[in-house]
Amino acid sequence: MRAFVIEKPLEASVTEMEKPVPGDDEIVLEVKAVGLCGTDMHIYKGEYFGTYPRIPGHEFSGVVVETGKKVRNFSVGQRVAADPNIFCESCVECQHNNQNFCLDFEAVGVSRHGAFAAYTAVPERCVFDTTGLGFTESALIEPLSCVVFGHQRIGSRLAERVLVVGAGPIGLMHTQMAKINGAASVTVVDLQEEKLELAKRLGADAVYDSAGFERAALTNHFELVIDCTGIPTVIENSVKYIKNGGTMLLFGVSPDNSAITINPYEIFKRQLTLTSSFALKKTFGLARELILQKRVAVLPLVDSRLPLEEAPSFFKKQLEGNRGMKAVFYPNGDAE
Ligand SMILES: [Zn+2]
Ligand SMILES: [Zn+2]
């Protein structure tokens, strides 16, 4: 089968690979759509705990083409997507319902081959039916499930003013989720005008570029601040916007070993909560439902639709910095 393979950091090509054979409890699917995520770039750059050679791709959808002999709930031809996180369900973390810290954690596209390929194999327990959804929107269930998990972590935000920092695909999913989660208003900040326009279309009540936001002087204003940039200086600068008693959700992934300076007296005096959410935990089905019920729009977040053959040049181009929204690849030709 054709697959995009990262041989080692910064060395990748589309090449012929062995088609996966399903284990007893596994499903092989023909990949129809696969989203490009920051994690794929980390693996490409050699910054992640991935091993090589690796077919990346953990945000995907497709059609079942083969099932292992113990598979009960899926049949050939069914439209599906999969939660790429394979939790062991028997280690001490899984036993305590902390599956996202699973000690024996495996992830499709990270520690085993992923979906930048014509076919990929996934355990049945990770697979979800996507009847009624298009392949492109199904490929975006995974990032939305991380966003849903973030909102589960911070709980209901009824009548609160929410600030979303960063209007990339994740920031705009948070914008929509914050509204579902009861926000009185959602304000979005970004450097790029086009992204702010899209934020407005997707429900943001106010949008600002960084200079305009500084001028607006909204210090001590937002009960909830969601950082979707992961940029340490941006996070540091955002603390002042949290209202007394408020919360900041650190959602964007910062570089490992980075640091920020926060005055602990400020955390004490203003009673701030800084929290985070790591990956997702059993939120895939919830995210699927939000897309199915048209509560969250994910298709407007896709700005590049590409064949698998363009993966090598696209990954390389991303090294210069990603200013775009979501790129989705179609390993078996165009699919909606
Ligand atoms: Zn991802
Ligand atoms: Zn486990």
Tab-separated table of C-alpha atoms and ligand atoms in Angstrom:
chain	number	residue	atom	x	y	z
A	1	MET	CA	0.000	0.000	0.000
A	2	ARG	CA	1.034	3.641	-0.452
A	3	ALA	CA	2.097	5.327	2.774
A	4	PHE	CA	3.807	8.488	3.931
A	5	VAL	CA	6.688	7.252	6.054
A	6	ILE	CA	8.969	9.260	8.312
A	7	GLU	CA	12.195	7.239	8.056
A	8	LYS	CA	13.934	9.390	10.616
A	9	PRO	CA	13.595	13.020	11.712
A	10	LEU	CA	13.297	15.339	8.706
A	11	GLU	CA	13.476	12.431	6.262
A	12	ALA	CA	10.146	11.329	4.823
A	13	SER	CA	8.635	10.094	1.578
A	14	VAL	CA	5.590	8.395	0.095
A	15	THR	CA	6.543	4.800	-0.446
A	16	GLU	CA	5.230	1.250	-0.704
A	17	MET	CA	4.564	-0.435	2.658
A	18	GLU	CA	3.063	-3.737	3.791
A	19	LYS	CA	-0.750	-3.484	4.135
A	20	PRO	CA	-1.636	-4.088	7.802
A	21	VAL	CA	-3.139	-7.434	8.776
A	22	PRO	CA	-5.716	-7.176	11.582
A	23	GLY	CA	-4.934	-8.799	14.919
A	24	ASP	CA	-7.817	-10.826	16.405
A	25	ASP	CA	-9.313	-7.750	18.067
A	26	GLU	CA	-8.413	-5.282	15.321
A	27	ILE	CA	-10.093	-3.574	12.414
A	28	VAL	CA	-8.335	-2.544	9.225
A	29	LEU	CA	-9.799	0.490	7.582
A	30	GLU	CA	-9.297	2.118	4.240
A	31	VAL	CA	-8.264	5.624	5.210
A	32	LYS	CA	-10.452	8.242	3.553
A	33	ALA	CA	-9.285	11.368	5.375
A	34	VAL	CA	-6.446	12.144	7.782
A	35	GLY	CA	-5.802	15.467	9.482
A	36	LEU	CA	-2.364	16.939	10.046
A	37	CYS	CA	-1.725	17.875	13.674
A	38	GLY	CA	1.118	19.482	15.608
A	39	THR	CA	2.000	16.064	16.996
A	40	ASP	CA	2.727	14.766	13.468
A	41	MET	CA	5.108	17.692	12.985
A	42	HIS	CA	6.800	16.931	16.312
A	43	ILE	CA	7.412	13.360	15.135
A	44	TYR	CA	8.661	14.669	11.787
A	45	LYS	CA	11.057	17.026	13.561
A	46	GLY	CA	12.207	14.339	16.000
A	47	GLU	CA	10.828	16.213	19.010
A	48	TYR	CA	8.479	13.550	20.257
A	49	PHE	CA	8.582	10.116	21.837
A	50	GLY	CA	7.747	8.510	18.496
A	51	THR	CA	9.958	5.721	17.139
A	52	TYR	CA	11.124	5.406	13.516
A	53	PRO	CA	10.339	4.541	10.820
A	54	ARG	CA	6.826	5.777	11.504
A	55	ILE	CA	3.675	6.359	9.447
A	56	PRO	CA	2.145	9.356	11.295
A	57	GLY	CA	-1.554	10.316	11.413
A	58	HIS	CA	-3.872	9.953	14.401
A	59	GLU	CA	-6.871	12.065	13.268
A	60	PHE	CA	-8.601	9.953	10.661
A	61	SER	CA	-11.689	8.336	9.254
A	62	GLY	CA	-12.415	5.643	6.718
A	63	VAL	CA	-14.286	2.489	5.839
A	64	VAL	CA	-13.881	-0.953	7.426
A	65	VAL	CA	-12.256	-3.369	4.959
A	66	GLU	CA	-11.206	-6.239	7.225
A	67	THR	CA	-12.010	-7.397	10.753
A	68	GLY	CA	-10.089	-9.673	13.138
A	69	LYS	CA	-11.847	-12.864	14.206
A	70	LYS	CA	-12.843	-11.523	17.646
A	71	VAL	CA	-14.354	-8.286	16.298
A	72	ARG	CA	-18.060	-8.164	17.197
A	73	ASN	CA	-19.437	-4.703	16.535
A	74	PHE	CA	-18.253	-3.658	13.099
A	75	SER	CA	-18.574	-5.022	9.620
A	76	VAL	CA	-16.947	-4.476	6.244
A	77	GLY	CA	-18.146	-1.344	4.471
A	78	GLN	CA	-19.045	0.566	7.654
A	79	ARG	CA	-17.955	4.215	7.931
A	80	VAL	CA	-15.813	4.709	11.013
A	81	ALA	CA	-13.313	6.899	12.833
A	82	ALA	CA	-11.085	5.905	15.725
A	83	ASP	CA	-9.777	7.239	18.989
A	84	PRO	CA	-6.018	6.826	18.418
A	85	ASN	CA	-5.292	6.409	22.127
A	86	ILE	CA	-4.986	2.742	22.998
A	87	PHE	CA	-5.264	2.437	26.756
A	88	CYS	CA	-4.343	-0.892	28.333
A	89	GLU	CA	-7.288	-0.736	30.803
A	90	SER	CA	-5.331	-2.829	33.327
A	91	CYS	CA	-2.449	-0.714	34.671
A	92	VAL	CA	-2.835	1.165	37.947
A	93	GLU	CA	-3.647	4.458	36.167
A	94	CYS	CA	-6.322	2.848	33.985
A	95	GLN	CA	-7.736	1.128	37.080
A	96	HIS	CA	-8.179	4.562	38.643
A	97	ASN	CA	-9.909	5.948	35.546
A	98	ASN	CA	-6.800	7.957	34.641
A	99	GLN	CA	-6.473	6.328	31.236
A	100	ASN	CA	-4.765	9.337	29.687
A	101	PHE	CA	-1.817	8.544	31.994
A	102	CYS	CA	-1.872	4.834	31.040
A	103	LEU	CA	1.510	3.274	31.850
A	104	ASP	CA	1.282	0.991	28.843
A	105	PHE	CA	-0.065	3.647	26.526
A	106	GLU	CA	0.028	3.181	22.765
A	107	ALA	CA	-1.088	5.671	20.155
A	108	VAL	CA	-1.927	5.171	16.513
A	109	GLY	CA	0.412	7.337	14.450
A	110	VAL	CA	2.828	7.841	17.341
A	111	SER	CA	4.000	4.546	18.844
A	112	ARG	CA	2.480	2.431	16.049
A	113	HIS	CA	1.722	3.111	12.390
A	114	GLY	CA	-0.944	5.684	11.696
A	115	ALA	CA	-3.240	6.878	8.967
A	116	PHE	CA	-1.045	8.736	6.465
A	117	ALA	CA	-1.485	5.571	4.411
A	118	ALA	CA	-4.021	3.764	2.250
A	119	TYR	CA	-4.888	1.497	5.214
A	120	THR	CA	-4.424	1.426	8.953
A	121	ALA	CA	-5.218	-1.049	11.739
A	122	VAL	CA	-6.870	-0.141	15.064
A	123	PRO	CA	-8.195	-2.206	17.995
A	124	GLU	CA	-11.983	-2.532	17.870
A	125	ARG	CA	-12.402	-0.847	21.266
A	126	CYS	CA	-11.049	2.412	19.760
A	127	VAL	CA	-13.370	2.434	16.737
A	128	PHE	CA	-16.569	4.505	16.451
A	129	ASP	CA	-19.332	4.340	13.875
A	130	THR	CA	-19.637	7.594	11.905
A	131	THR	CA	-22.827	6.977	9.966
A	132	GLY	CA	-24.298	10.338	8.991
A	133	LEU	CA	-20.954	12.151	9.021
A	134	GLY	CA	-18.622	13.018	6.146
A	135	PHE	CA	-15.072	11.651	6.121
A	136	THR	CA	-13.479	15.074	6.501
A	137	GLU	CA	-15.539	16.051	9.544
A	138	SER	CA	-15.049	12.572	11.030
A	139	ALA	CA	-11.280	13.075	10.829
A	140	LEU	CA	-11.750	16.111	13.081
A	141	ILE	CA	-13.553	14.243	15.867
A	142	GLU	CA	-10.212	13.495	17.521
A	143	PRO	CA	-8.982	17.075	18.037
A	144	LEU	CA	-12.500	18.062	19.149
A	145	SER	CA	-12.467	15.250	21.734
A	146	CYS	CA	-9.341	16.803	23.262
A	147	VAL	CA	-11.183	20.140	23.452
A	148	VAL	CA	-14.233	18.462	25.022
A	149	PHE	CA	-11.936	16.841	27.593
A	150	GLY	CA	-10.458	20.264	28.391
A	151	HIS	CA	-13.962	21.591	29.089
A	152	GLN	CA	-14.787	18.573	31.229
A	153	ARG	CA	-11.715	19.418	33.304
A	154	ILE	CA	-12.780	23.027	33.924
A	155	GLY	CA	-16.467	22.269	34.403
A	156	SER	CA	-19.446	24.464	33.579
A	157	ARG	CA	-18.652	28.109	32.773
A	158	LEU	CA	-22.188	29.412	33.104
A	159	ALA	CA	-22.498	33.142	32.343
A	160	GLU	CA	-18.737	33.657	32.321
A	161	ARG	CA	-16.660	35.842	30.048
A	162	VAL	CA	-14.177	33.657	28.219
A	163	LEU	CA	-10.974	34.683	26.447
A	164	VAL	CA	-9.525	32.344	23.817
A	165	VAL	CA	-5.913	33.134	22.940
A	166	GLY	CA	-5.017	31.795	19.489
A	167	ALA	CA	-7.556	31.326	16.683
A	168	GLY	CA	-6.161	28.216	15.006
A	169	PRO	CA	-8.365	25.123	14.580
A	170	ILE	CA	-8.142	24.291	18.293
A	171	GLY	CA	-8.847	27.868	19.389
A	172	LEU	CA	-11.939	27.965	17.192
A	173	MET	CA	-13.145	24.631	18.559
A	174	HIS	CA	-12.728	26.106	22.070
A	175	THR	CA	-14.628	29.204	20.970
A	176	GLN	CA	-17.610	27.059	19.993
A	177	MET	CA	-17.288	24.779	23.042
A	178	ALA	CA	-17.158	27.725	25.444
A	179	LYS	CA	-20.541	28.860	24.109
A	180	ILE	CA	-21.985	25.370	24.500
A	181	ASN	CA	-20.517	25.334	28.004
A	182	GLY	CA	-22.555	28.361	29.038
A	183	ALA	CA	-20.215	31.309	28.416
A	184	ALA	CA	-21.850	34.749	28.452
A	185	SER	CA	-19.342	35.920	25.842
A	186	VAL	CA	-16.268	34.655	24.043
A	187	THR	CA	-13.443	36.980	23.046
A	188	VAL	CA	-10.761	35.740	20.654
A	189	VAL	CA	-7.253	37.137	20.152
A	190	ASP	CA	-4.910	36.272	17.297
A	191	LEU	CA	-2.299	37.878	15.069
A	192	GLN	CA	-4.057	36.995	11.813
A	193	GLU	CA	-7.010	38.956	10.482
A	194	GLU	CA	-8.460	36.040	8.420
A	195	LYS	CA	-8.540	33.800	11.484
A	196	LEU	CA	-10.356	36.482	13.474
A	197	GLU	CA	-12.933	36.809	10.700
A	198	LEU	CA	-13.528	33.073	10.887
A	199	ALA	CA	-13.732	33.286	14.688
A	200	LYS	CA	-16.559	35.811	14.309
A	201	ARG	CA	-18.376	33.583	11.851
A	202	LEU	CA	-18.099	30.709	14.317
A	203	GLY	CA	-19.650	32.668	17.152
A	204	ALA	CA	-16.964	34.831	18.797
A	205	ASP	CA	-18.562	37.928	20.353
A	206	ALA	CA	-15.440	40.073	20.090
A	207	VAL	CA	-12.155	39.599	18.250
A	208	TYR	CA	-8.878	41.486	18.549
A	209	ASP	CA	-5.423	41.442	17.058
A	210	SER	CA	-2.762	41.585	19.782
A	211	ALA	CA	-2.189	45.338	19.557
A	212	GLY	CA	-5.924	46.063	19.649
A	213	PHE	CA	-6.319	43.735	22.598
A	214	GLU	CA	-3.621	45.506	24.615
A	215	ARG	CA	-5.380	48.801	23.888
A	216	ALA	CA	-8.739	47.406	25.001
A	217	ALA	CA	-7.258	47.152	28.525
A	218	LEU	CA	-9.250	44.129	29.666
A	219	THR	CA	-6.994	43.356	32.609
A	220	ASN	CA	-8.690	41.380	35.411
A	221	HIS	CA	-11.698	40.792	33.175
A	222	PHE	CA	-12.139	37.164	32.084
A	223	GLU	CA	-13.387	34.440	34.432
A	224	LEU	CA	-11.814	31.919	32.049
A	225	VAL	CA	-8.778	32.283	29.789
A	226	ILE	CA	-7.964	29.431	27.410
A	227	ASP	CA	-4.455	29.472	25.978
A	228	CYS	CA	-4.286	27.708	22.617
A	229	THR	CA	-0.831	28.962	21.646
A	230	GLY	CA	1.507	27.113	24.005
A	231	ILE	CA	3.884	30.047	23.602
A	232	PRO	CA	5.430	30.696	27.037
A	233	THR	CA	5.645	34.506	26.684
A	234	VAL	CA	2.008	34.634	25.525
A	235	ILE	CA	0.887	32.524	28.495
A	236	GLU	CA	2.871	34.710	30.890
A	237	ASN	CA	1.294	37.844	29.437
A	238	SER	CA	-2.243	36.360	29.581
A	239	VAL	CA	-2.281	35.865	33.360
A	240	LYS	CA	-3.189	39.514	33.936
A	241	TYR	CA	-6.406	39.099	31.930
A	242	ILE	CA	-7.779	36.458	34.332
A	243	LYS	CA	-10.404	37.981	36.598
A	244	ASN	CA	-9.897	37.665	40.341
A	245	GLY	CA	-10.895	34.143	41.307
A	246	GLY	CA	-10.728	33.012	37.671
A	247	THR	CA	-9.115	30.172	35.800
A	248	MET	CA	-6.655	29.685	32.979
A	249	LEU	CA	-6.720	26.475	30.965
A	250	LEU	CA	-3.315	25.772	29.452
A	251	PHE	CA	-4.316	23.885	26.328
A	252	GLY	CA	-1.674	24.745	23.720
A	253	VAL	CA	1.394	22.529	24.052
A	254	SER	CA	4.461	24.451	25.213
A	255	PRO	CA	7.978	23.285	24.398
A	256	ASP	CA	9.295	20.835	26.988
A	257	ASN	CA	11.707	22.505	29.448
A	258	SER	CA	10.319	25.968	28.756
A	259	ALA	CA	9.516	28.259	31.686
A	260	ILE	CA	7.322	31.195	32.601
A	261	THR	CA	7.533	33.642	35.473
A	262	ILE	CA	4.418	34.172	37.554
A	263	ASN	CA	4.314	36.078	40.788
A	264	PRO	CA	3.014	33.520	43.315
A	265	TYR	CA	1.678	36.381	45.419
A	266	GLU	CA	-0.571	37.275	42.486
A	267	ILE	CA	-1.886	33.700	42.333
A	268	PHE	CA	-2.544	33.891	46.092
A	269	LYS	CA	-3.984	37.402	46.282
A	270	ARG	CA	-6.128	37.028	43.176
A	271	GLN	CA	-6.969	33.407	43.929
A	272	LEU	CA	-6.161	32.194	40.447
A	273	THR	CA	-6.446	28.660	39.142
A	274	LEU	CA	-4.032	27.505	36.444
A	275	THR	CA	-4.942	24.124	35.068
A	276	SER	CA	-4.529	21.911	32.007
A	277	SER	CA	-5.900	18.888	30.238
A	278	PHE	CA	-3.695	16.203	28.713
A	279	ALA	CA	-4.935	14.545	25.510
A	280	LEU	CA	-8.380	13.006	25.909
A	281	LYS	CA	-10.117	10.396	27.943
A	282	LYS	CA	-13.305	8.743	26.719
A	283	THR	CA	-14.570	11.898	25.041
A	284	PHE	CA	-14.480	10.665	21.439
A	285	GLY	CA	-18.146	9.643	21.389
A	286	LEU	CA	-19.172	13.000	22.891
A	287	ALA	CA	-17.229	14.942	20.260
A	288	ARG	CA	-18.786	12.822	17.503
A	289	GLU	CA	-22.224	13.738	18.826
A	290	LEU	CA	-21.442	17.474	18.851
A	291	ILE	CA	-20.469	17.339	15.178
A	292	LEU	CA	-23.385	15.091	14.253
A	293	GLN	CA	-25.861	17.456	15.939
A	294	LYS	CA	-24.176	20.437	14.227
A	295	ARG	CA	-23.371	22.037	17.582
A	296	VAL	CA	-19.712	22.420	16.552
A	297	ALA	CA	-18.728	23.255	12.967
A	298	VAL	CA	-15.413	21.706	12.005
A	299	LEU	CA	-15.413	21.914	8.189
A	300	PRO	CA	-14.776	25.705	8.137
A	301	LEU	CA	-11.502	24.966	9.963
A	302	VAL	CA	-10.107	23.012	6.993
A	303	ASP	CA	-8.147	25.232	4.597
A	304	SER	CA	-5.961	22.680	2.764
A	305	ARG	CA	-7.193	19.471	1.115
A	306	LEU	CA	-4.358	17.415	-0.334
A	307	PRO	CA	-3.517	14.032	-1.831
A	308	LEU	CA	-1.088	11.791	0.087
A	309	GLU	CA	1.608	12.425	-2.538
A	310	GLU	CA	1.871	16.015	-1.352
A	311	ALA	CA	2.624	15.061	2.253
A	312	PRO	CA	6.453	15.174	1.935
A	313	SER	CA	6.524	18.707	0.505
A	314	PHE	CA	3.748	19.928	2.822
A	315	PHE	CA	5.509	18.672	5.961
A	316	LYS	CA	8.734	20.282	4.775
A	317	LYS	CA	6.985	23.581	4.130
A	318	GLN	CA	5.527	23.517	7.644
A	319	LEU	CA	9.062	23.769	9.050
A	320	GLU	CA	9.007	27.441	8.105
A	321	GLY	CA	6.093	27.909	10.521
A	322	ASN	CA	2.406	27.150	10.271
A	323	ARG	CA	0.178	30.109	9.611
A	324	GLY	CA	-2.637	28.071	8.097
A	325	MET	CA	-5.629	26.315	9.594
A	326	LYS	CA	-6.255	22.566	9.280
A	327	ALA	CA	-4.761	20.460	6.479
A	328	VAL	CA	-6.531	17.225	5.590
A	329	PHE	CA	-5.038	14.541	3.335
A	330	TYR	CA	-6.983	11.990	1.283
A	331	PRO	CA	-4.882	8.810	0.883
A	332	ASN	CA	-7.444	7.068	-1.354
A	333	GLY	CA	-8.433	10.012	-3.489
A	334	ASP	CA	-11.035	12.705	-2.945
A	335	ALA	CA	-13.635	11.925	-0.297
A	336	GLU	CA	-16.208	13.950	1.524
B	1	ZN	ZN	-3.665	15.662	17.092
B	2	ZN	ZN	-3.159	1.469	31.332
